[in-house]
Short mmCIF file of C-alpha atoms and ligand atoms in Angstrom, two decimals:
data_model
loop_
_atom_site.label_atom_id
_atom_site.label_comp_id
_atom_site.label_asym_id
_atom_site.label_seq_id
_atom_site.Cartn_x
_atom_site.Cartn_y
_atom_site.Cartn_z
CA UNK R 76 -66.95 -91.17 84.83
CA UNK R 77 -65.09 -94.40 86.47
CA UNK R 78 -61.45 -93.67 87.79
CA UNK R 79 -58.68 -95.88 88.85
CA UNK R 80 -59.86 -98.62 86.80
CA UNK R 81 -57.68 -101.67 85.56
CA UNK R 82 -56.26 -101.69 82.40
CA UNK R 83 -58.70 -104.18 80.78
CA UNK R 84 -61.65 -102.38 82.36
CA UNK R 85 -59.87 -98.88 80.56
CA UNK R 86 -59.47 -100.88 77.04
CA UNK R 87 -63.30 -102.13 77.21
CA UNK R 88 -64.53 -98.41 78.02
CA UNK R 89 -62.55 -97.05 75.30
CA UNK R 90 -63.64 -99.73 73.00
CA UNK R 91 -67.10 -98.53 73.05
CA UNK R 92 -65.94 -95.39 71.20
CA UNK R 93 -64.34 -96.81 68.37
CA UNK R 94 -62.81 -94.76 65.30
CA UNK R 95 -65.04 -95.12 62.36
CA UNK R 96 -64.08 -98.32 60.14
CA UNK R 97 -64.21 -96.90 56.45
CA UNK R 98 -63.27 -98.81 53.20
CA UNK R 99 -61.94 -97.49 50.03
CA UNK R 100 -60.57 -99.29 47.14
CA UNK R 101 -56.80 -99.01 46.05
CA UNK R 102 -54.47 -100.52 43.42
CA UNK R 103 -51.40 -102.72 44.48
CA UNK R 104 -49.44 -100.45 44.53
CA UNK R 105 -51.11 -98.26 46.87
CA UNK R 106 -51.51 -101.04 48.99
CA UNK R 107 -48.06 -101.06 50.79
CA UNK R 108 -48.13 -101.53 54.13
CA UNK R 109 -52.10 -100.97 54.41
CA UNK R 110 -54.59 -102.79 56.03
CA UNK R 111 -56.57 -105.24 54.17
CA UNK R 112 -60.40 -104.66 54.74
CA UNK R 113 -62.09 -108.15 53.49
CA UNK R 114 -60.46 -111.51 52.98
CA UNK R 115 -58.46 -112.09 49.74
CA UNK R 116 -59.16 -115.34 47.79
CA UNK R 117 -56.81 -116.83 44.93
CA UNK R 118 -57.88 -116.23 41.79
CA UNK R 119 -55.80 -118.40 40.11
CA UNK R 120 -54.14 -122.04 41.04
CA UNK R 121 -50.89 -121.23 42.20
CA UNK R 122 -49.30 -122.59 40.52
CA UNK R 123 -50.91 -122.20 37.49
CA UNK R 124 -49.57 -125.70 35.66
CA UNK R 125 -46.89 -128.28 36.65
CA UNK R 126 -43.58 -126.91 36.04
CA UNK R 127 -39.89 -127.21 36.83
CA UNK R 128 -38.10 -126.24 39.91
CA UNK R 129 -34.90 -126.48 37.90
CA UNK R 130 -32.97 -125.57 34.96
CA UNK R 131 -32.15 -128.81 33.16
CA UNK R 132 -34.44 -131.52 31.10
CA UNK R 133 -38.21 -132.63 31.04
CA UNK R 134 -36.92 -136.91 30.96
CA UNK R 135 -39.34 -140.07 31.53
CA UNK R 136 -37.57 -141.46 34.98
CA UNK R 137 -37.88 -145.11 33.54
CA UNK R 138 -35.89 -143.73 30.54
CA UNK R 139 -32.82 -142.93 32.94
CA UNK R 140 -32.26 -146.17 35.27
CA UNK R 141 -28.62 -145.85 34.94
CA UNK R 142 -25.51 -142.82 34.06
CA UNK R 143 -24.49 -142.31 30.55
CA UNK R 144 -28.25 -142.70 28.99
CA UNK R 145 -28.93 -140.72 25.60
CA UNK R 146 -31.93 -139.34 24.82
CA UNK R 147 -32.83 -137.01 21.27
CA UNK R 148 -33.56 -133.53 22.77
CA UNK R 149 -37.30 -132.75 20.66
CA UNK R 150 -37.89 -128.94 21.66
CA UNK R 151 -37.35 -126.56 25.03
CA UNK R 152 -40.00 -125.58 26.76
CA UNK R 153 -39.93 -121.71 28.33
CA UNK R 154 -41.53 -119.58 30.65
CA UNK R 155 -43.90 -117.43 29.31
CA UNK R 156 -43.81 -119.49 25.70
CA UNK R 157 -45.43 -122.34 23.46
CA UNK R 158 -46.82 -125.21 24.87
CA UNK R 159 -43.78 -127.63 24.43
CA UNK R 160 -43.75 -130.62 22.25
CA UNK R 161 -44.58 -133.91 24.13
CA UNK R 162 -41.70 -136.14 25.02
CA UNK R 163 -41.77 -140.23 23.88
CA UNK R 164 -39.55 -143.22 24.98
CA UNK R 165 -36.00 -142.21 25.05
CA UNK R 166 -36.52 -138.21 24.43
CA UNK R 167 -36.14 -135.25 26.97
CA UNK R 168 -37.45 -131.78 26.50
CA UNK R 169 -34.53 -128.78 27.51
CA UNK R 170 -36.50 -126.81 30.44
CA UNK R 171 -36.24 -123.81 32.29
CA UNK R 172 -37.15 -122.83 35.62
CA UNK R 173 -41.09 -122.62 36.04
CA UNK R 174 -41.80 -123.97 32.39
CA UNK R 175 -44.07 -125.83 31.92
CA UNK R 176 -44.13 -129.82 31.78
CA UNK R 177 -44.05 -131.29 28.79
CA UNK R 178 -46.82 -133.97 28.29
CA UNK R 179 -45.05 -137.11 28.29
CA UNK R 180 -42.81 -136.09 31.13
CA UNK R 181 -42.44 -137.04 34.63
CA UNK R 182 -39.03 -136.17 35.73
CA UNK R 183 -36.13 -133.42 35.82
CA UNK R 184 -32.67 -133.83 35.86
CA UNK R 185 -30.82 -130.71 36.40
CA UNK R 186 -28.26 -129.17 33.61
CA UNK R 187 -25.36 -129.51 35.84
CA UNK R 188 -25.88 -133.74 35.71
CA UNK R 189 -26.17 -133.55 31.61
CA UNK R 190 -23.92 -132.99 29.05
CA UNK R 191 -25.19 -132.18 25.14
CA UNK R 192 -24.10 -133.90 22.40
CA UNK R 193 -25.56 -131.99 19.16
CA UNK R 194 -29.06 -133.28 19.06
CA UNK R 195 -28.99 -135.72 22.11
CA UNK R 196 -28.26 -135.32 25.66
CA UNK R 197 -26.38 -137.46 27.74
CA UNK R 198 -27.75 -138.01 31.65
CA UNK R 199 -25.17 -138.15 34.36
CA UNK R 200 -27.34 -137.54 37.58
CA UNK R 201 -30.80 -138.68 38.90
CA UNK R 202 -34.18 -137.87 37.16
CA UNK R 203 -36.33 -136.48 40.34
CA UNK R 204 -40.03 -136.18 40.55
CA UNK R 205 -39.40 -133.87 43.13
CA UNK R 206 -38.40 -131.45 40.66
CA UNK R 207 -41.54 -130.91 39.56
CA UNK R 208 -43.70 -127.95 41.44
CA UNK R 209 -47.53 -129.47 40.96
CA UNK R 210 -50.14 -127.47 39.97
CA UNK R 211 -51.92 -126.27 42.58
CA UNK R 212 -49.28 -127.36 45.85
CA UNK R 213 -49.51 -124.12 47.31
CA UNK R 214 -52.63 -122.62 46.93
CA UNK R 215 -55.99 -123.53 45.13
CA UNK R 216 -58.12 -120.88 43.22
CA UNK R 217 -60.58 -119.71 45.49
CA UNK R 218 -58.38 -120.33 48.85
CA UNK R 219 -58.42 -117.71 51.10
CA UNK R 220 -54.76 -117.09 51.99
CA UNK R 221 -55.02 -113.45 53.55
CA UNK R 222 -57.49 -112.84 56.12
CA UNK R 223 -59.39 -109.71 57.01
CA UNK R 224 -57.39 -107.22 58.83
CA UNK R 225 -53.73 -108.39 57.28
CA UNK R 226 -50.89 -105.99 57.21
CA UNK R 227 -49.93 -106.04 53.36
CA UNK R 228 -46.51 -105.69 54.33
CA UNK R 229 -43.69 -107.98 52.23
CA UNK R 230 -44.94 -111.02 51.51
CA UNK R 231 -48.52 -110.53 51.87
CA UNK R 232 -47.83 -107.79 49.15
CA UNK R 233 -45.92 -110.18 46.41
CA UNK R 234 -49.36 -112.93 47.62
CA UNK R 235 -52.11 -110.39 46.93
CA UNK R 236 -50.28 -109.96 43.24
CA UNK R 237 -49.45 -113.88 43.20
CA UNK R 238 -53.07 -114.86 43.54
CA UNK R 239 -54.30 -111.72 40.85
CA UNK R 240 -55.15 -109.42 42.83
CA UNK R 241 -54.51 -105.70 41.27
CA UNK R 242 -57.22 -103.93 43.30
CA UNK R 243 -57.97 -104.33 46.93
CA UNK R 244 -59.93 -103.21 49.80
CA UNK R 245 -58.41 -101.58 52.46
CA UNK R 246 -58.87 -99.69 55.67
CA UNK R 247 -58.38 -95.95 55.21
CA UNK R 248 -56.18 -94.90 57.52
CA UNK R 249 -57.74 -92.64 59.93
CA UNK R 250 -56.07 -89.33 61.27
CA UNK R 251 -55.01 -89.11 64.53
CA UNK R 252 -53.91 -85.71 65.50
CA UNK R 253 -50.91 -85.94 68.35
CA UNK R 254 -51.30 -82.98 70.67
CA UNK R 255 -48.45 -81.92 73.32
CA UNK R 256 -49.84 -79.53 76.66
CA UNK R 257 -47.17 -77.76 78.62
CA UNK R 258 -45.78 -73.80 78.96
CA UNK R 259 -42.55 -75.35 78.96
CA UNK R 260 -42.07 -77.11 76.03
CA UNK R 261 -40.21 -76.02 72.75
CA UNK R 262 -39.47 -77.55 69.12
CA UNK R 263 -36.16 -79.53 69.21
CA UNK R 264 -33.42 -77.33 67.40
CA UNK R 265 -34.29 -73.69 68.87
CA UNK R 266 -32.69 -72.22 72.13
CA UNK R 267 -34.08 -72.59 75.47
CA UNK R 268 -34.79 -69.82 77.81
CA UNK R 269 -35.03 -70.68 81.56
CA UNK R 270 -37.64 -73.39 82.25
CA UNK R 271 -37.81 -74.72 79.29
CA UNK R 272 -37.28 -78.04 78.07
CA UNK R 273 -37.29 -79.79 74.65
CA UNK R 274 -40.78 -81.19 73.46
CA UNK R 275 -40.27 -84.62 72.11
CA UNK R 276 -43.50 -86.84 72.87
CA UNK R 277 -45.55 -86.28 70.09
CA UNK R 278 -42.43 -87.08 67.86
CA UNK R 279 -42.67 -90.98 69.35
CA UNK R 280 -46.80 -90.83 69.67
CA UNK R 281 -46.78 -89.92 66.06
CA UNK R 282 -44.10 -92.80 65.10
CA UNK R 283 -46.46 -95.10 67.22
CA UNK R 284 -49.32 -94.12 65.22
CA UNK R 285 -47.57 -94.39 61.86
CA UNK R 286 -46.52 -97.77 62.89
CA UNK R 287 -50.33 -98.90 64.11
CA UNK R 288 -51.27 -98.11 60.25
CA UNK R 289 -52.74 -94.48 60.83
CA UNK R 290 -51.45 -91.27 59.77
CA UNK R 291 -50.41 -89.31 62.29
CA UNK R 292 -50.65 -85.39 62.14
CA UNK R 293 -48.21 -83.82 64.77
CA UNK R 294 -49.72 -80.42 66.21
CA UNK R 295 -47.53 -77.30 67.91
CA UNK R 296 -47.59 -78.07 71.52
CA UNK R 297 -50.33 -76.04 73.22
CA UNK R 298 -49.81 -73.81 76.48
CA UNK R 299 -51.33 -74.18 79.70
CA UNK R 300 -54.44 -72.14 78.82
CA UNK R 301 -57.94 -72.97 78.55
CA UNK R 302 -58.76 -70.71 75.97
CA UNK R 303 -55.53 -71.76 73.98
CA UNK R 304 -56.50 -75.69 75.07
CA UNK R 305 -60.11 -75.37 73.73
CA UNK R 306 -59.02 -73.40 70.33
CA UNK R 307 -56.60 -76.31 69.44
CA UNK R 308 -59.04 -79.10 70.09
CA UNK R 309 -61.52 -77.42 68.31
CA UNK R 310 -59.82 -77.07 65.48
CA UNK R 311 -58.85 -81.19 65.78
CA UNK R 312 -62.43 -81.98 65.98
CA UNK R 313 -62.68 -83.00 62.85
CA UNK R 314 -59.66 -85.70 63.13
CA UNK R 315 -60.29 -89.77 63.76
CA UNK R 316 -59.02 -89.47 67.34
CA UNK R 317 -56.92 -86.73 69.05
CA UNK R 318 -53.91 -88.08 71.51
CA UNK R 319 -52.48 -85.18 73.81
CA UNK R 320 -49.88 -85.89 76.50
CA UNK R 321 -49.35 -83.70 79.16
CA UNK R 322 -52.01 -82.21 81.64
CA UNK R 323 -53.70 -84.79 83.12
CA UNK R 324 -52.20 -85.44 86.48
CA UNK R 325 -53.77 -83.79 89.73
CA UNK R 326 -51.73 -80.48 89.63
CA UNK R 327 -53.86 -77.20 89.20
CA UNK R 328 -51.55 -76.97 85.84
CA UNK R 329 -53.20 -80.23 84.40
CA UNK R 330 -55.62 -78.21 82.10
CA UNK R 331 -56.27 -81.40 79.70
CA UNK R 332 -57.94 -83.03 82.45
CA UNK R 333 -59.99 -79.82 83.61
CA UNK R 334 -60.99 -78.70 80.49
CA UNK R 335 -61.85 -82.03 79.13
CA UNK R 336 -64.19 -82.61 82.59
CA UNK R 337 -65.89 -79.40 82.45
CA UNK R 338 -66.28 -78.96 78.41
CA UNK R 339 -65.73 -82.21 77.01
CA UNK R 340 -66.77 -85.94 78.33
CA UNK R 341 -64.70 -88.21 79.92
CA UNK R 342 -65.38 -91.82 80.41
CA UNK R 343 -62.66 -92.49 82.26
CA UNK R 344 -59.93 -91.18 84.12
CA UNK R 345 -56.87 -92.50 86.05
CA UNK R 346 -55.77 -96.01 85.39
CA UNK R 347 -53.58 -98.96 87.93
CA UNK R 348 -50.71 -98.81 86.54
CA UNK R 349 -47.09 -97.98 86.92
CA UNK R 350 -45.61 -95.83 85.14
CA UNK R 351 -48.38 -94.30 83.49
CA UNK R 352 -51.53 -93.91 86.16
CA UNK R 353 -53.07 -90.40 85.27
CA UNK R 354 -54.46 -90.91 81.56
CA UNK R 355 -58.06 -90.20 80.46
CA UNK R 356 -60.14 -91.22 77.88
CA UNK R 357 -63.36 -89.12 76.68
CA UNK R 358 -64.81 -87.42 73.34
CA UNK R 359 -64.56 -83.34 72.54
CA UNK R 360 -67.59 -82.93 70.44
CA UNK R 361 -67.47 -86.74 69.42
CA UNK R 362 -64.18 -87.35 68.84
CA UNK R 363 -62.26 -89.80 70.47
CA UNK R 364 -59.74 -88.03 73.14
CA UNK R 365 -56.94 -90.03 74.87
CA UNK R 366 -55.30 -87.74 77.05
CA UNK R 367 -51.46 -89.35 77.92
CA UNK R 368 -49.39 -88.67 81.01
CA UNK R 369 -46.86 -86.00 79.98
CA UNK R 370 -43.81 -87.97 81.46
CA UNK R 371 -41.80 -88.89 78.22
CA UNK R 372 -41.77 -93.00 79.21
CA UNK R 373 -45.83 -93.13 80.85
CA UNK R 374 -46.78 -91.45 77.44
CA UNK R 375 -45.32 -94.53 75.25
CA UNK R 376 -46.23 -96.83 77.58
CA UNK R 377 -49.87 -96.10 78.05
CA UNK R 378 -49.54 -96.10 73.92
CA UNK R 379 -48.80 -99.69 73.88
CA UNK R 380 -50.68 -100.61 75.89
CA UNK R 381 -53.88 -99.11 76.01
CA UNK R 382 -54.16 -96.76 72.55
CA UNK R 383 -52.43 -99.78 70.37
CA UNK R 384 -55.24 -102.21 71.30
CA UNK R 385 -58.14 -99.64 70.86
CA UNK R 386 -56.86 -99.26 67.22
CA UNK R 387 -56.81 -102.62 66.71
CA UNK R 388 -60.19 -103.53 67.96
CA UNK R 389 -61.51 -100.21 66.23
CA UNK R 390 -60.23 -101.46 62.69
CA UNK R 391 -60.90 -104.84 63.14
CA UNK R 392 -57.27 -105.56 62.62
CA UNK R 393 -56.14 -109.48 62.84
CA UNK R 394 -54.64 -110.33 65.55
CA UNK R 395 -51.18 -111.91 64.63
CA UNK R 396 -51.47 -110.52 60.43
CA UNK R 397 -52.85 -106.99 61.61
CA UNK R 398 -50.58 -103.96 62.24
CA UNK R 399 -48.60 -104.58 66.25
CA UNK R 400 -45.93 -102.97 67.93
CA UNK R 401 -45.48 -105.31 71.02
CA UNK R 402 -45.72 -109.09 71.28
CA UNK R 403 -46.33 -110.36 74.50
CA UNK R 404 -43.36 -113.24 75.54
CA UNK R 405 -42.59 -114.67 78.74
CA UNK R 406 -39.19 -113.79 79.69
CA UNK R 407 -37.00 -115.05 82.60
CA UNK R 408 -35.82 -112.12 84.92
CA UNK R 409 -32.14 -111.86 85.31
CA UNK R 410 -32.05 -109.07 87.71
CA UNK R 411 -35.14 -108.72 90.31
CA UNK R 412 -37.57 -106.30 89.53
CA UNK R 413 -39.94 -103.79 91.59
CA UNK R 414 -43.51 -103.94 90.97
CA UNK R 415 -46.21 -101.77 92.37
CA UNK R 416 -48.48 -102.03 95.25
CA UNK R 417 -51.88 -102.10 93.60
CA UNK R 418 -50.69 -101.36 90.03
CA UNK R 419 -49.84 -103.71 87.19
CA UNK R 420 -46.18 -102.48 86.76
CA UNK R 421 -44.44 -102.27 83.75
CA UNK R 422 -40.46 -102.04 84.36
CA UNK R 423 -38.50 -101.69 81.48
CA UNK R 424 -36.35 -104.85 80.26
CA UNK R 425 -33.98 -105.80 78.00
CA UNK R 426 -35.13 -109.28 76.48
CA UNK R 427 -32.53 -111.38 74.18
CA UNK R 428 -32.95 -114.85 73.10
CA UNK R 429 -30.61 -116.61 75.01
CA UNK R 430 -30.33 -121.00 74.30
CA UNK R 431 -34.49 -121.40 73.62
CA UNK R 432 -35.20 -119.11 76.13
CA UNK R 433 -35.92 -115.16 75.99
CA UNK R 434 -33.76 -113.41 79.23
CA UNK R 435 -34.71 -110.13 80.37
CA UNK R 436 -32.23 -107.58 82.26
CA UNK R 437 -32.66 -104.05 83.35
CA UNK R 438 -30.30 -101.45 82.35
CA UNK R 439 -30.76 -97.89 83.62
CA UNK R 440 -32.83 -96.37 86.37
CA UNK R 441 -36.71 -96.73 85.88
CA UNK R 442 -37.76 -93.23 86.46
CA UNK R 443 -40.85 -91.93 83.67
CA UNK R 444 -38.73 -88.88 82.72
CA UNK R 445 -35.96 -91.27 81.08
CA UNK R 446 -37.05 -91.81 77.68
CA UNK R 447 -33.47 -92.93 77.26
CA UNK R 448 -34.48 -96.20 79.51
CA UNK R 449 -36.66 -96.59 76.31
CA UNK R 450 -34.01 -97.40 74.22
CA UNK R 451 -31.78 -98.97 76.62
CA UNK R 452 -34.52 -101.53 76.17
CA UNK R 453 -36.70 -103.30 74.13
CA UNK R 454 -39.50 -104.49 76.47
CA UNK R 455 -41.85 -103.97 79.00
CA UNK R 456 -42.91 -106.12 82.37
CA UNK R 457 -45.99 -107.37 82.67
CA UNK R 458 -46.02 -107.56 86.92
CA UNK R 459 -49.39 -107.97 88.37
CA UNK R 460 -50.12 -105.66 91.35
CA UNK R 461 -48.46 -106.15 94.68
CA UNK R 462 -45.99 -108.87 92.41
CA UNK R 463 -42.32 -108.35 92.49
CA UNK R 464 -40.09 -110.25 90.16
CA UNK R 465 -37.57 -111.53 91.46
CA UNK R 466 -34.57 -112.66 89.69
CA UNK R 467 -34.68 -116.23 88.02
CA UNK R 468 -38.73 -115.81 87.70
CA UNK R 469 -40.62 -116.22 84.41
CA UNK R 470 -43.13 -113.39 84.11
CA UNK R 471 -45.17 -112.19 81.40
CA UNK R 472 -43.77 -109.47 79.50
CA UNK R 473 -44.19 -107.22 76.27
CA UNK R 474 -41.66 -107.28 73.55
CA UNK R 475 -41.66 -103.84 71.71
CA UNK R 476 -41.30 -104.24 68.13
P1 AMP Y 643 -47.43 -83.12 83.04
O1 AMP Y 643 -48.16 -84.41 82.94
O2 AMP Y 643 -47.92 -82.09 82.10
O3 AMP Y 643 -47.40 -82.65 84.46
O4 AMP Y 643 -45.93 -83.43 82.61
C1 AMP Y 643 -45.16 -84.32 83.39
C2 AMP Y 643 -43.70 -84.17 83.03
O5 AMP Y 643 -43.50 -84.52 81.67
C3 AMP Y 643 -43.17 -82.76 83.17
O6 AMP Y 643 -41.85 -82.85 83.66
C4 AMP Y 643 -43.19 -82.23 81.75
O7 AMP Y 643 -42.24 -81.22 81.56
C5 AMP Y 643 -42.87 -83.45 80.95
N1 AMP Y 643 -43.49 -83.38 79.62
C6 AMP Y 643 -44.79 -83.13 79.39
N2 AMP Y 643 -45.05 -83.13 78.07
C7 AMP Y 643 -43.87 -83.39 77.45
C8 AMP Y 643 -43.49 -83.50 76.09
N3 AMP Y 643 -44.38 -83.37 75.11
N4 AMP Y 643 -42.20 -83.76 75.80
C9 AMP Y 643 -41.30 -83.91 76.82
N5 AMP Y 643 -41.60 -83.82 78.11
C10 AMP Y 643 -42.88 -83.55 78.45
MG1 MG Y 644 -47.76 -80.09 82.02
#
């Protein structure tokens, strides 16, 4: 077991013990905000044909060199109907919006510059080439347009369908059971007796994981109690990954960490960073075990950014299309910041875009317990160890999402 290791050193050992990468096959609509598991070609040219990019008429430009020019109207070509009639000298074609081009044709001038006289059309306004969408501009059949990895989210939904795709191949989610440890915790909602305080992590851990592209399966907290600790994780043996937060500090309470070092195997445990220095990472009988600091703000934190990347590099998920809840920005400090001696430190900021350049201010007091610091802000320092940042300093940061 290696302790006290750097944050990249944590992500590489937990990177060796990767969630199983399966594939399953799922229709469009299933598709939403899934994971695509191969790259996705065009089937078709898109688009399909020349066509127009306005309502108006199919004209020959050298047909309309100056205002008032008739031309016979011979037929109207529509989406989704007959092939229209091809225009000669001195004729136009009526057209809608992503009809095709009549043969003959090689400009459009849009209805609001014409005005129809019975059988003949008179041209008020330009004839533009422009106003024709080619065949082919945007994507070619056979282009690959979504890579492996892509989060079929909005408009790499509506692309899928655009270039014909009705089935794909996508990651299957994986389960990842969120586990809270602690005799003091109770559900949200029901009365507290002395002690006690509301549980609340494994509402955000689960959010996290929902948002990473897994489903998340939200447990009953556990007590302080070996016997009770080793029931519940055998029972979530059979899950992707299990994430429990609580019980891994140095206390004699921190029964994750004991139970996990004497039953299970851990490959690492204790990490440089501030907040959120105790986690561990291990297997119980083969599953993947991350076991997060129980403070409220080193839980979330050590979820983006040590759990987020080990999904990512599990799935194979792309790096700017896959599934992310952080970018990482630099951000000019308004106010100075702390960092940590020894620790990459990760203060929490407000960043805002502020004339080209992303500000960052801090809000409330820093302490772990004060998830509401979480929402106060929106991002996360990126301080190397022994590194203040002072106030007017660009520093790295993360941007949560
Ligand atoms: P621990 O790591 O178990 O020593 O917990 C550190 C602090 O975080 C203690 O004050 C706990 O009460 C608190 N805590 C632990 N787990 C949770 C949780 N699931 N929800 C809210 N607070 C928690
Ligand atoms: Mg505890």
């Amino acid at each position: 077991m290696e302790t006290r290791v750097t944050l990249e050193r944590a992500i590489q050992i937990a990177c060796a013990t990767p969630m199983a990468r399966v594939v399953e096959r799922a229709t469009l609509d299933d598709a939403r905000h899934r994971v695509l598991a191969t790259p996705l070609a065009s089937l078709v040219d898109d688009p399909r044909f020349d066509n127009s990019a306005m309502d108006g008429f199919a004209v020959r430009a050298s047909d309309c060199d100056r205002s008032g020019v008739r031309l016979k109207i011979v037929g109207t070509s529509q989406t989704g109907g007959e092939t229209p009639p091809p225009i000669a000298r001195a004729e136009a074609c009526r057209i809608m919006t992503g009809a095709p081009m009549p043969e003959g044709a090689d400009a459009i001038v849009m209805v609001e510059d014409t005005e129809v006289d019975d059988e003949h059309v008179i041209i008020h306004g330009p004839a533009r080439t422009a106003y024709i969408r080619r065949r082919a501009e945007n994507l070619s059949k056979g282009q690959e347009a979504l890579p492996e990895g892509t989060l079929l989210s909005s408009a790499s939904l509506a692309l899928a369908g655009t270039m014909g795709h009705g089935q794909l191949e996508l990651i299957r989610r994986p389960r990842i059971a969120v586990l809270s440890t602690g005799d003091e915790l109770v559900e949200p909602g029901t009365e507290l007796q002395p002690g006690q305080i509301y549980e609340s992590n494994s509402h955000a851990l689960s959010s996290l994981v929902e948002a990473m592209g897994c489903e998340a399966t939200r447990i009953d907290s556990s007590n302080d109690s070996m016997d009770e600790l080793r029931q519940t994780l055998d029972s979530l043996s059979s899950y992707d990954a299990i994430l429990t937060s609580g019980g891994v500090s140095m206390g004699d309470w921190d029964l994750v960490r004991r139970i996990m070092e004497e039953e299970g195997e851990v490959a690492f445990w204790r990490i440089n960073l501030r907040p959120g220095g105790p986690p561990l990472f291990g297997t119980w009988k083969g599953t993947p075990v991350f076991g997060l600091p129980g403070n409220p703000v080193s839980s979330l934190v050590v979820f983006h950014v040590l759990v987020a990347p080990w999904i990512s590099k599990s799935l194979g998920y792309h790096e700017d299309m896959g599934p992310r809840i952080s970018d990482r920005v630099s951000v000019r400090l308004e106010d100075d910041v702390a960092g940590a001696p020894g620790k990459l430190c990760l203060r929490r900021i407000r960043i805002r875009s502020h004339n080209g350049e992303l500000l960052a201010t801090t809000h409330t007091h820093q302490g772990s317990g004060n998830m509401h610091s979480m929402v106060a802000h929106n991002g996360l320092t990126l301080l190397p160890p022994d590194t203040d940042g002072k106030a007017g300093k660009t520093i790295d940061a993360l941007w949560l999402r």
